[in-house]
Short mmCIF file of C-alpha atoms in Angstrom, two decimals:
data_model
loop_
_atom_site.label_atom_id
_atom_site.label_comp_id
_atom_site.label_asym_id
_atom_site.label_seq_id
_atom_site.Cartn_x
_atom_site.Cartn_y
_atom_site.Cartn_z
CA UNK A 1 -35.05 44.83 44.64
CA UNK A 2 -33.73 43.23 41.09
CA UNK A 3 -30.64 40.93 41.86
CA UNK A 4 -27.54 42.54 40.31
CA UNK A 5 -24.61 41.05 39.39
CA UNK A 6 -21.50 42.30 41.98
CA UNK A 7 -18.65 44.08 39.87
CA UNK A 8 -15.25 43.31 41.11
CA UNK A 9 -13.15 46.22 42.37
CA UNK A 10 -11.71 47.82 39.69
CA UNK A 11 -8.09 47.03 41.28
CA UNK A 12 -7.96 43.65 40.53
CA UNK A 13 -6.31 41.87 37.69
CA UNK A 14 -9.71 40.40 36.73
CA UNK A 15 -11.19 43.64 36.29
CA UNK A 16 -10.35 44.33 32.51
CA UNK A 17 -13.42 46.34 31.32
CA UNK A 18 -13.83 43.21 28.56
CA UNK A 19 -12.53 40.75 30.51
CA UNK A 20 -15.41 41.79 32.65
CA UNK A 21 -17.99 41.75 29.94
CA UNK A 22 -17.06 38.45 28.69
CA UNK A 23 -17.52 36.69 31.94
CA UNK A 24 -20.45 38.14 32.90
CA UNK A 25 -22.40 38.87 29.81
CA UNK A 26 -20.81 36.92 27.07
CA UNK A 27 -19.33 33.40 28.70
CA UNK A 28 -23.02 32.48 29.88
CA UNK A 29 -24.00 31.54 26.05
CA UNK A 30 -20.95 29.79 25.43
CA UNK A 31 -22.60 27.44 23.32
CA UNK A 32 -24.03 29.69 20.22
CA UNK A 33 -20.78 31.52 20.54
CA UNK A 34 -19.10 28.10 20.16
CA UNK A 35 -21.26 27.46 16.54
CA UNK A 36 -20.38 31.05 15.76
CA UNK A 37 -16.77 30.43 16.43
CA UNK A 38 -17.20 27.30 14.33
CA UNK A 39 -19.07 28.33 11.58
CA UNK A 40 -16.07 31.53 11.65
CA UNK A 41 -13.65 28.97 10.95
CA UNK A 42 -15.92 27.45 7.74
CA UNK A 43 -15.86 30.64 6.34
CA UNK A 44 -12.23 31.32 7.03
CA UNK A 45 -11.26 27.97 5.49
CA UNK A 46 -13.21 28.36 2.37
CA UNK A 47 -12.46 32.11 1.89
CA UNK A 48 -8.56 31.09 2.21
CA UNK A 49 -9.25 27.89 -0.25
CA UNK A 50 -9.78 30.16 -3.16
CA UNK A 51 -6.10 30.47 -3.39
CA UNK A 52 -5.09 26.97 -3.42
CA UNK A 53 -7.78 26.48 -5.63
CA UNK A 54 -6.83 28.92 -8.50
CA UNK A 55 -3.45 27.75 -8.49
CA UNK A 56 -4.26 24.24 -8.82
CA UNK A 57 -6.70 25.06 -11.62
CA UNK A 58 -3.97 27.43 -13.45
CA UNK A 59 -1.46 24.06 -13.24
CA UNK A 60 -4.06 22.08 -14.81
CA UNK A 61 -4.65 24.34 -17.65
CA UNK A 62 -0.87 24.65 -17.84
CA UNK A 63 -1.07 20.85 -17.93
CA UNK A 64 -4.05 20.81 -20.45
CA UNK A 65 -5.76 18.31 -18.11
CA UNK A 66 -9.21 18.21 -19.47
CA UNK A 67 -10.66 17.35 -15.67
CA UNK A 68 -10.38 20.73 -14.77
CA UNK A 69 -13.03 21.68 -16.45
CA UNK A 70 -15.23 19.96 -14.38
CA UNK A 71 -13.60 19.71 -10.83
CA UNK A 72 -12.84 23.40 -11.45
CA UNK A 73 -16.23 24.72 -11.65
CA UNK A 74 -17.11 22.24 -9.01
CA UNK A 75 -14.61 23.74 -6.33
CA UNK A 76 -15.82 27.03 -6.77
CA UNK A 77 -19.49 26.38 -6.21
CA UNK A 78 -18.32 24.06 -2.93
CA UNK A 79 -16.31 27.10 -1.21
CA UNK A 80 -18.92 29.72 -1.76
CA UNK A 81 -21.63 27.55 -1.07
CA UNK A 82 -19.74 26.35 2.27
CA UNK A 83 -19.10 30.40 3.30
CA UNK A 84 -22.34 31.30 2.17
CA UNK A 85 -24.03 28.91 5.11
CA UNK A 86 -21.06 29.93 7.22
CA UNK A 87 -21.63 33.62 6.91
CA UNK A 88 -25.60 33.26 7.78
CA UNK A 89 -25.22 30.99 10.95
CA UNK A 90 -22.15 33.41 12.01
CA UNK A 91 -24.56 36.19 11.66
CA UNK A 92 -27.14 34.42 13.12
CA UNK A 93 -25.59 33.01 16.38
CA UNK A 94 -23.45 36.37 16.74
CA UNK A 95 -26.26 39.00 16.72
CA UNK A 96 -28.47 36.19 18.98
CA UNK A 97 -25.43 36.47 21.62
CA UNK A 98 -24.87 40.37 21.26
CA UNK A 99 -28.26 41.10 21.58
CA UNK A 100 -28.82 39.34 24.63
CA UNK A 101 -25.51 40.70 25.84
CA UNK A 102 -27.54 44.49 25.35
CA UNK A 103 -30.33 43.22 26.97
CA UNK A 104 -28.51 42.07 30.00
CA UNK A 105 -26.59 44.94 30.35
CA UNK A 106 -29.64 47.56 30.30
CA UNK A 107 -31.44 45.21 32.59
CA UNK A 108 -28.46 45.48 35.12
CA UNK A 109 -28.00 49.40 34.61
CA UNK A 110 -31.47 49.96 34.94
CA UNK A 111 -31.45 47.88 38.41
CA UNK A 112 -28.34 49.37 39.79
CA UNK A 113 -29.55 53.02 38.63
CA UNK A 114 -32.88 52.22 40.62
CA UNK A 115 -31.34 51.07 43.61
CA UNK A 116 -28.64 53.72 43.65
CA UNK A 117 -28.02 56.71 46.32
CA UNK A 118 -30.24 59.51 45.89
CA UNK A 119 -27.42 61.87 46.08
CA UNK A 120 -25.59 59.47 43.23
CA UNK A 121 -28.40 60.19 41.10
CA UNK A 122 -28.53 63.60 41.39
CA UNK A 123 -25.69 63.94 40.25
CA UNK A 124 -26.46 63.51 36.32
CA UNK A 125 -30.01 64.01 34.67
CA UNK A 126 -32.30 61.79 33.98
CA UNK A 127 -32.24 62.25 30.29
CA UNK A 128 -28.44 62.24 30.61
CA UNK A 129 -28.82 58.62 32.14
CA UNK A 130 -31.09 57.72 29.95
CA UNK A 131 -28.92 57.90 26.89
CA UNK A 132 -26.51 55.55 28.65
CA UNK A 133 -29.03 53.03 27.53
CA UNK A 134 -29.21 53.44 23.78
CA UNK A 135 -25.93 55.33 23.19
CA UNK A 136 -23.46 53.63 25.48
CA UNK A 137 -24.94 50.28 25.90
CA UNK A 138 -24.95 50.41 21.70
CA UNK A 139 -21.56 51.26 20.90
CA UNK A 140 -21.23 48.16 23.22
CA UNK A 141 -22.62 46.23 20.62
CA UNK A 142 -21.56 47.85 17.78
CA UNK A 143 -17.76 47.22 19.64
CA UNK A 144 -18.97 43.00 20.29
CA UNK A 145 -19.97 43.07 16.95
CA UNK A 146 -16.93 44.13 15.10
CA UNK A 147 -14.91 41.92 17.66
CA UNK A 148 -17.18 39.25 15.75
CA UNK A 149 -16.15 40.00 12.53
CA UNK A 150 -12.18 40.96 13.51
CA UNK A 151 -11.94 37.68 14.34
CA UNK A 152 -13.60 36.38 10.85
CA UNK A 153 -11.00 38.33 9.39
CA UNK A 154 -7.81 37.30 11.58
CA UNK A 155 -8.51 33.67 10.66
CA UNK A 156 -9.08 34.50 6.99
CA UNK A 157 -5.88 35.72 6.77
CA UNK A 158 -4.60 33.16 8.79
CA UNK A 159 -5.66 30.83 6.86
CA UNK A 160 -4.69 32.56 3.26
CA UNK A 161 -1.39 32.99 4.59
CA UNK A 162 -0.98 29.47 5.50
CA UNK A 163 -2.01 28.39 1.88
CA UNK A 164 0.39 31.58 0.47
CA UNK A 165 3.14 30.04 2.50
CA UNK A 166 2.56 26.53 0.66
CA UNK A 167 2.80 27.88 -2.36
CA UNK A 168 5.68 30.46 -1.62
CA UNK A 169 6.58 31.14 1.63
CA UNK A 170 9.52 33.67 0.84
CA UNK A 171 7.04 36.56 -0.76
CA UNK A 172 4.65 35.79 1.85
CA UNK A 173 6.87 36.28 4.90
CA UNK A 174 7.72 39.74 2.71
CA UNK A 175 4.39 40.84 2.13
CA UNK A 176 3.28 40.29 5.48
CA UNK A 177 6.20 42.48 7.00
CA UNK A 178 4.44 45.09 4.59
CA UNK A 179 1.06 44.69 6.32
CA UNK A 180 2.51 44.69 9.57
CA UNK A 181 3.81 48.17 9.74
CA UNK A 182 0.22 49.11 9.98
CA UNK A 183 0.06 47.88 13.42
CA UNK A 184 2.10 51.21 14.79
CA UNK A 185 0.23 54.29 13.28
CA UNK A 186 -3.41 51.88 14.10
CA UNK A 187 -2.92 51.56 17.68
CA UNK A 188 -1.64 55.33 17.73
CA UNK A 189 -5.44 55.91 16.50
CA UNK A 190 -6.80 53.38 18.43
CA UNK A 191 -5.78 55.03 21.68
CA UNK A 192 -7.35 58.84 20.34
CA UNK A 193 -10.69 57.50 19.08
CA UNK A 194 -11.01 55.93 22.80
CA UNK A 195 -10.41 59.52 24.03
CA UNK A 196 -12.54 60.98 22.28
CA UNK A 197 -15.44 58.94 22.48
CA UNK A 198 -15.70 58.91 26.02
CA UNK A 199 -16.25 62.91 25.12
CA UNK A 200 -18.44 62.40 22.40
CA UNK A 201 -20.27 59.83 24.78
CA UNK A 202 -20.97 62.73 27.60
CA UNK A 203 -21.75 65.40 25.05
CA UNK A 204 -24.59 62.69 23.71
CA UNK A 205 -25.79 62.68 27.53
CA UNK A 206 -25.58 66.78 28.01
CA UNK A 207 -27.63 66.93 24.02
CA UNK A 208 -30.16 64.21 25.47
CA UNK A 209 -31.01 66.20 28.81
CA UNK A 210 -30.79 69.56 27.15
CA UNK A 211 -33.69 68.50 24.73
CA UNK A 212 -35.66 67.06 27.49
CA UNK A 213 -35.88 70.20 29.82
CA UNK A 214 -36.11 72.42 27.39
CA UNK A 215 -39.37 70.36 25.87
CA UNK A 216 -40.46 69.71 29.33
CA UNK A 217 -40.70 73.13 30.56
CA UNK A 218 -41.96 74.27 26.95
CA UNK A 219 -44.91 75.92 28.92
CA UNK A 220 -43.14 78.17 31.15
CA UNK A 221 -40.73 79.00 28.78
CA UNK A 222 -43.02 80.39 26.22
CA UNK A 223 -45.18 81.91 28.87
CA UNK A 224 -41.47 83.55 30.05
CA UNK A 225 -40.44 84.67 26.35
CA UNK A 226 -37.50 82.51 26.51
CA UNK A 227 -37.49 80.36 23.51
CA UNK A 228 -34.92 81.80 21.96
CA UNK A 229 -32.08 81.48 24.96
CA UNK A 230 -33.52 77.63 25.41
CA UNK A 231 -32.25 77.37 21.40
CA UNK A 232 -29.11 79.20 21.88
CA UNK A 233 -28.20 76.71 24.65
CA UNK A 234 -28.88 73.98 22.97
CA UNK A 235 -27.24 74.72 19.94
CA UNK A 236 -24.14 75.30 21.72
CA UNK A 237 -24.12 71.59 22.89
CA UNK A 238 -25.13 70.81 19.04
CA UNK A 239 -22.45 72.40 18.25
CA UNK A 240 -19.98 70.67 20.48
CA UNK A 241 -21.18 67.32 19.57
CA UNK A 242 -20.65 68.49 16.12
CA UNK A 243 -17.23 69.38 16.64
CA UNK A 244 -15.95 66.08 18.28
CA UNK A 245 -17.96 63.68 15.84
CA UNK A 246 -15.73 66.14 13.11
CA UNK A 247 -13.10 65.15 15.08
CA UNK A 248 -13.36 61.69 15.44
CA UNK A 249 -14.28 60.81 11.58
CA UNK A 250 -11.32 62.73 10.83
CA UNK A 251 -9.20 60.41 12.58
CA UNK A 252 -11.25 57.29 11.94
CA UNK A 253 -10.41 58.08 8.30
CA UNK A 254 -7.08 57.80 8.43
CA UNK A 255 -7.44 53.91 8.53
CA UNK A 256 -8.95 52.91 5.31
CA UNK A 257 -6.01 55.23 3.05
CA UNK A 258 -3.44 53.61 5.01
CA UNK A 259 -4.48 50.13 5.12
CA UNK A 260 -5.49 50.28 1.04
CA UNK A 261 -1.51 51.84 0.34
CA UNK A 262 -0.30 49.04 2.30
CA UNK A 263 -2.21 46.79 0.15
CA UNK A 264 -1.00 48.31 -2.99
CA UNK A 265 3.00 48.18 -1.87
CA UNK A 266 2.47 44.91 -1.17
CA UNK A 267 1.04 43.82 -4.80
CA UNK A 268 3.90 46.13 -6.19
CA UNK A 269 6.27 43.96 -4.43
CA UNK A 270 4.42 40.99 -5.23
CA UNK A 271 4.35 42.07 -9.27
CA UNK A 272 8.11 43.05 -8.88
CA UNK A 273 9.65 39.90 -7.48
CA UNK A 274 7.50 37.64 -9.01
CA UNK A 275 8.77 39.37 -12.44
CA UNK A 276 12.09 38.74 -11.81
CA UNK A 277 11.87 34.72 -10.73
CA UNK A 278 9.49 33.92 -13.96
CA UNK A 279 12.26 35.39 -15.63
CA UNK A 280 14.41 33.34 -13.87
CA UNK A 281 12.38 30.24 -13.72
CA UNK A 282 12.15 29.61 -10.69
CA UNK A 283 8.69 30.33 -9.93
CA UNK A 284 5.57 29.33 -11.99
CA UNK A 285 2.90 31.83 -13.55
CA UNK A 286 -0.08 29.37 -11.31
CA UNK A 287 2.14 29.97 -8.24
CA UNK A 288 1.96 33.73 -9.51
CA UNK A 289 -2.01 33.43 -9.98
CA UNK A 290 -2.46 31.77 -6.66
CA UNK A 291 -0.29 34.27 -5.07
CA UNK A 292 -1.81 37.29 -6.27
CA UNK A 293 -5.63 35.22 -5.85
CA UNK A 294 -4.67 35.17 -2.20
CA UNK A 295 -3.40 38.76 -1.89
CA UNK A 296 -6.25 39.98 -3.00
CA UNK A 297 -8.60 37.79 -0.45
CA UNK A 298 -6.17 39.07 2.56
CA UNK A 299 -6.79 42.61 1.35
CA UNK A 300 -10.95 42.85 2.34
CA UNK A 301 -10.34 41.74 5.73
CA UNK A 302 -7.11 43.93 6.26
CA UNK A 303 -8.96 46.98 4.90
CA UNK A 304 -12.09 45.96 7.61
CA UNK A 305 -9.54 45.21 10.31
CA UNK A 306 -8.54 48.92 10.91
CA UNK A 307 -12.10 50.25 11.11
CA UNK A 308 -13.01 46.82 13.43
CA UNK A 309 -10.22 48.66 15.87
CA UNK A 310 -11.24 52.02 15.43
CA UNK A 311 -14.79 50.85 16.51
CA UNK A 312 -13.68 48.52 19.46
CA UNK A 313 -11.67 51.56 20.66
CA UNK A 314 -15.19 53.47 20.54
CA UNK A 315 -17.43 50.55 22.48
CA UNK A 316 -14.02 50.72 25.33
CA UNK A 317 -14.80 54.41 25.98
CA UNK A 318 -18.70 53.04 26.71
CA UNK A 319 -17.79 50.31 28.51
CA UNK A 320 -15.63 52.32 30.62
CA UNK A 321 -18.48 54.71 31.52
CA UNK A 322 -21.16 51.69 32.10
CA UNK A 323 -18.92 49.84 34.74
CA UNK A 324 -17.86 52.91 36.32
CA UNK A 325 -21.65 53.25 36.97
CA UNK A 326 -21.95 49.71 38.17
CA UNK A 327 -18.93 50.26 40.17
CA UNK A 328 -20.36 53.06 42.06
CA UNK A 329 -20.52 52.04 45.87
CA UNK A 330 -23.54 52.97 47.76
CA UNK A 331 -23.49 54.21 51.08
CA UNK A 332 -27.13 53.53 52.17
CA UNK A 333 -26.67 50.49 53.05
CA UNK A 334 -29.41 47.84 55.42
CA UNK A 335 -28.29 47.50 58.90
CA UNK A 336 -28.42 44.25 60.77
CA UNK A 337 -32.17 44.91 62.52
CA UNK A 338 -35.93 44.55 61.34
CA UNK A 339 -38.77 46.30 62.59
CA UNK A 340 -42.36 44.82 62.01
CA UNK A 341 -44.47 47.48 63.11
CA UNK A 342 -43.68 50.55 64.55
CA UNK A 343 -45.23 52.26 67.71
CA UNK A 344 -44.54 55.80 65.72
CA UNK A 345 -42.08 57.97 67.93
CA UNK A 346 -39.76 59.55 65.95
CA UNK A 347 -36.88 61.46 67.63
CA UNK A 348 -33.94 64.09 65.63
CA UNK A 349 -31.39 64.14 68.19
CA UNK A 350 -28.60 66.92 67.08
CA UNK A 351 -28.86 66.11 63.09
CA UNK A 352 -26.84 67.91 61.28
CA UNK A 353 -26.67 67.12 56.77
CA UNK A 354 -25.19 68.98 54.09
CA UNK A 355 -25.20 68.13 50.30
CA UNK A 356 -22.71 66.49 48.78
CA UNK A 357 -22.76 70.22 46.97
CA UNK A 358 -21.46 71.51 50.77
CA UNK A 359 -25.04 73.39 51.05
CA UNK A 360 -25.57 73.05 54.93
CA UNK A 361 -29.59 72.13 55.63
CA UNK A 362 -29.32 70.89 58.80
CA UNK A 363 -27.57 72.07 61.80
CA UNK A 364 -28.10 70.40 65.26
CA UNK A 365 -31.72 70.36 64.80
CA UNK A 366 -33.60 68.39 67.60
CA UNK A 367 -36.49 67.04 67.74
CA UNK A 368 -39.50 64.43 69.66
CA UNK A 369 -42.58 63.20 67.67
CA UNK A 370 -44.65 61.01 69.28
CA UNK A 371 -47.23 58.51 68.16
CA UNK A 372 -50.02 59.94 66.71
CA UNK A 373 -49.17 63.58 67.47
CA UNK A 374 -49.17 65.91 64.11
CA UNK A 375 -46.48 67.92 62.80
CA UNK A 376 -46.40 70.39 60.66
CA UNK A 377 -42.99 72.25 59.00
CA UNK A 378 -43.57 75.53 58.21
CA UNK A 379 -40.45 77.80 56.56
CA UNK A 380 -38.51 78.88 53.66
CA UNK A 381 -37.73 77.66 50.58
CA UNK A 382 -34.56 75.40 51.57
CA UNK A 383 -34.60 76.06 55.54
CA UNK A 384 -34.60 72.06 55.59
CA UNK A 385 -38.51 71.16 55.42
CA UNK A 386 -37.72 68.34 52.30
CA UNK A 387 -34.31 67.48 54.20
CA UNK A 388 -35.87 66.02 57.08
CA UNK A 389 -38.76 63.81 55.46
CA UNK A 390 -35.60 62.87 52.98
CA UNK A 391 -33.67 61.24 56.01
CA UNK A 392 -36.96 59.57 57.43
CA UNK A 393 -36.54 56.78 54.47
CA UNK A 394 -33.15 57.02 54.79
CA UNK A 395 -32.87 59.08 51.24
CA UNK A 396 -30.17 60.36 52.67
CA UNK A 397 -28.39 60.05 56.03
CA UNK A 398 -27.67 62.48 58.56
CA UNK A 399 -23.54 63.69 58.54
CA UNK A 400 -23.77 64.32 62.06
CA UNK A 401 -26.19 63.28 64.92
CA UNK A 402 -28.75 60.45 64.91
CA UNK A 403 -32.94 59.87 63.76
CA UNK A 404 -34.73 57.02 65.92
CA UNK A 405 -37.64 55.16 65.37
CA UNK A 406 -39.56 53.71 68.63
CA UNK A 407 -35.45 54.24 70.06
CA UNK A 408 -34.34 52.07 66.79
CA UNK A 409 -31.17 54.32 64.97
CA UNK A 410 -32.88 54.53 61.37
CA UNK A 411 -28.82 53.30 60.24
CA UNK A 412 -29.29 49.49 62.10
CA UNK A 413 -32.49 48.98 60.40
CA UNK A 414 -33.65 47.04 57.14
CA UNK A 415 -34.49 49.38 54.24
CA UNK A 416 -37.05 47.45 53.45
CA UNK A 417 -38.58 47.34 57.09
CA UNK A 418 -38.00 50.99 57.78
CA UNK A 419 -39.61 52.24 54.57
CA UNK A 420 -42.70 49.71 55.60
CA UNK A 421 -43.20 51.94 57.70
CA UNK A 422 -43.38 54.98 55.99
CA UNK A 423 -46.34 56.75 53.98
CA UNK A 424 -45.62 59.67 51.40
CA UNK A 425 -47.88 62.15 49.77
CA UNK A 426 -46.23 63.69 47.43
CA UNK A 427 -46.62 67.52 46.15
CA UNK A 428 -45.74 65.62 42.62
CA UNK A 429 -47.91 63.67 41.04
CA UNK A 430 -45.99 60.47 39.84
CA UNK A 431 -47.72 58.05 37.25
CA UNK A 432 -46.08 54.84 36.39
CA UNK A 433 -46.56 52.93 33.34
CA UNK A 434 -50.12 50.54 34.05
CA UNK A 435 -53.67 50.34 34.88
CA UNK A 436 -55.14 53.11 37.01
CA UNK A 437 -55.60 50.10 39.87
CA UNK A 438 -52.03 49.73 39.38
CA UNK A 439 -51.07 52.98 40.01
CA UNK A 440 -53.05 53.48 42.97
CA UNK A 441 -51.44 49.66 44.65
CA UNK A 442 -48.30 50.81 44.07
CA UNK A 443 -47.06 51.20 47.16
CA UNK A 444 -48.69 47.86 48.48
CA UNK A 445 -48.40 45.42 45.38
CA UNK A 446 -50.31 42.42 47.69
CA UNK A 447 -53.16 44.94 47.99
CA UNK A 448 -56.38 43.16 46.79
CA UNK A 449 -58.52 44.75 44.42
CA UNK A 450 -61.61 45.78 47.01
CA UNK A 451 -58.96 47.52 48.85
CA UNK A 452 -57.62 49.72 46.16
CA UNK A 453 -61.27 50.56 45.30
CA UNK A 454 -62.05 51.43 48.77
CA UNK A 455 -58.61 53.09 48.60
CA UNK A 456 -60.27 55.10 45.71
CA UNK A 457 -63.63 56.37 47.10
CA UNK A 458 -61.48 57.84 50.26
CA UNK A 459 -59.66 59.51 47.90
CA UNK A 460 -62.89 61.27 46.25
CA UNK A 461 -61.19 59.58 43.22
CA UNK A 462 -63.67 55.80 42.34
#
């Protein structure tokens, strides 16, 4: 069985859905997340240049120093060149990491889903599950992503403001009070986009298995006439889906108008007061230039901040449903004993098992097989026949009474040694992905080849 990585218990202070997600997934490739963080900060420091830059050509020009026509130019060419290589080895290193990140995270879902209780599995389709793997584990991304580029855009404007606050630190201080009254009516969206994706997440899950059955039983249901209820159910999950995607780009909208009328108070401001002190001298039209040069380099990343939230808000909802599947505790558990080969007596002694849906299967039912001796169940469609070869590999276990093996409770046994044990022909035909040799191995993957073929020809199958 695939290693998995423990979750801790959601009760503890380390147990932050992305504190989680860095430590386990992200912190392991510390290193091209340390050359993206770098190559973040070239980018940040030549993006915020262009400030300090203009205003120090607009002096010169003010100054009629001839130089500038050369140093000028020069500048310019030497902060986009430097963001242009920053921009491609951010990319580079940052979809590297959050790709991997993906990766590792389907790899771990798929192992936890596959060694999982039965009657945890039951619980949600297949398909269902199976979106969790492109749908949640890729707003995940999408989230990690923007995180990427938030923090692009945080030290951009760190930086600009820095070089703003050289150059005039009274209107800066004012026009970032402007900006930061965004940070209420944001987070108030922040917190309903979470909400609702975790909906829009599940709907994606009920669409995903709602397409499957209804494809997958395509047969019956056209040899049944019932085509047409098969669409009417599944456009009422279309629908819903449609309804809460409505939903969420309505308030996912809100971001961009309120972020771009921040922007504008703050250049009326800017244009206002700055109009006032040229007319009293005491600031300078390059201070103005540089000013307005670094507004307007603030005002990209501000505008991409409030959709980076909106997003991250989005990939919490996901993460929130992946680790509470990794969280899930199982309760078929190995015991402490191993059993190398059995003798074959197999004993019920007062079982008793009912579905975690309360449906009673078993009730005090008794009963000795011994080695070699064949048995054959014989009854009603759900009298318990599948119940009791489900509690033989401990599928399931009993909720009252005991099963022995050679006088071995199944519970203080090995999985792996009691399902050793254990042959199943199944009334379903399962066919995994590999050779036909492969197929027919499956269930010993040391078998050599001259066994499986010999394996065959008993079958009336070589």
């Amino acid at each position: 069985r695939p290693e998995v990585p423990m979750p801790d218990a959601p009760d503890t202070p380390s147990a932050s859905p992305w504190w989680r997600l860095w430590r386990d997934w992200l912190a392991p490739h510390w290193g091209l997340l340390a050359i993206s963080l770098a190559m973040t900060w070239l980018v940040a420091l030549s993006t915020g240049g262009y400030s300090k830059l203009i205003q120090l050509v607009m002096t010169a020009f003010q100054d009629k120093d001839a130089s500038v026509l050369w140093w000028g130019p020069l500048g310019v060419v030497a902060l986009s060149g430097a963001s242009a290589v920053g921009q491609y080895w951010k990319e580079v290193t940052g979809n590297r990491v959050t790709n991997r990140m993906e990766t590792e995270l389907r790899k771990t879902m798929f192992a936890r889903l596959v060694g999982s209780d039965l009657a945890r599995l039951q619980t949600e389709a297949p398909a269902g599950l199976a979106a969790r793997f492109s749908s949640d584990i890729g707003l995940i991304g999408t989230a990690v992503r923007s995180m990427l580029g938030g923090v692009t855009g945080i030290l951009t404007i760190v930086v600009t403001v820095a070089v703003m606050l050289s150059i005039d630190w009274q209107l800066t201080i004012g026009i970032s009070l402007i900006f930061a009254l965004a940070l209420i009516p944001v987070n108030r969206i922040g917190r309903r986009l979470r909400r609702l994706a975790k909906s829009t997440q599940a709907e994606v899950a009920s669409m995903t298995s709602e397409v499957t059955e209804g494809l997958s039983g395509i047969r019956m249901a056209r040899t049944y006439r019932l085509e047409e209820p098969l669409a009417e159910n599944a456009g009422l999950v279309f629908e819903r889906l449609f309804g809460l995607r409505i939903r969420q780009a309505r308030w996912q909208a809100r971001v961009a108008p309120m972020m771009e009328a921040l922007i504008g108070a703050a250049v009326a401001v800017l244009l206002f007061v700055v109009g006032l002190r040229i007319q009293s001298g005491t600031i300078t039209v390059a201070d103005f230039t540089g000013l307005l040069t670094g507004l307007g380099v603030v005002a990209g990343p501000a505008r991409r901040l409030g959709g980076n939230f909106a997003t991250v808000q989005q990939g919490a909802a996901a993460l929130d449903r992946v680790f509470l599947l990794f969280d899930a505790e199982n309760t078929i558990v190995d015991g402490p004993d191993r059993i190398e080969r059995a003798i074959g007596q197999i004993r019920f002694e007062d079982v008793h098992f009912a579905y975690p849906d309360g449906h009673v299967a078993l009730d005090g039912f008794t009963l000795t097989v011994d080695p070699g001796q064949r048995v054959a169940f014989v009854g009603r469609s759900g009298a318990g026949k599948s119940t009791v070869f489900n509690l033989l590999p401990r599928l399931y276990d009993p909720t009252g009474g005991r099963i022995l093996l050679d006088g071995h409770d199944l519970r203080s046994l090995t999985l792996a040694s009691l399902r050793d044990q254990i042959a199943v022909v199944s009334q379903e035909s399962v066919l995994l992905s590999g050779t036909v040799a492969q197929n027919i191995g499956f269930g010993r993957r040391d078998a050599l080849r001259a066994e499986i073929e010999a394996a065959a020809a008993a079958a009336a199958a070589d």
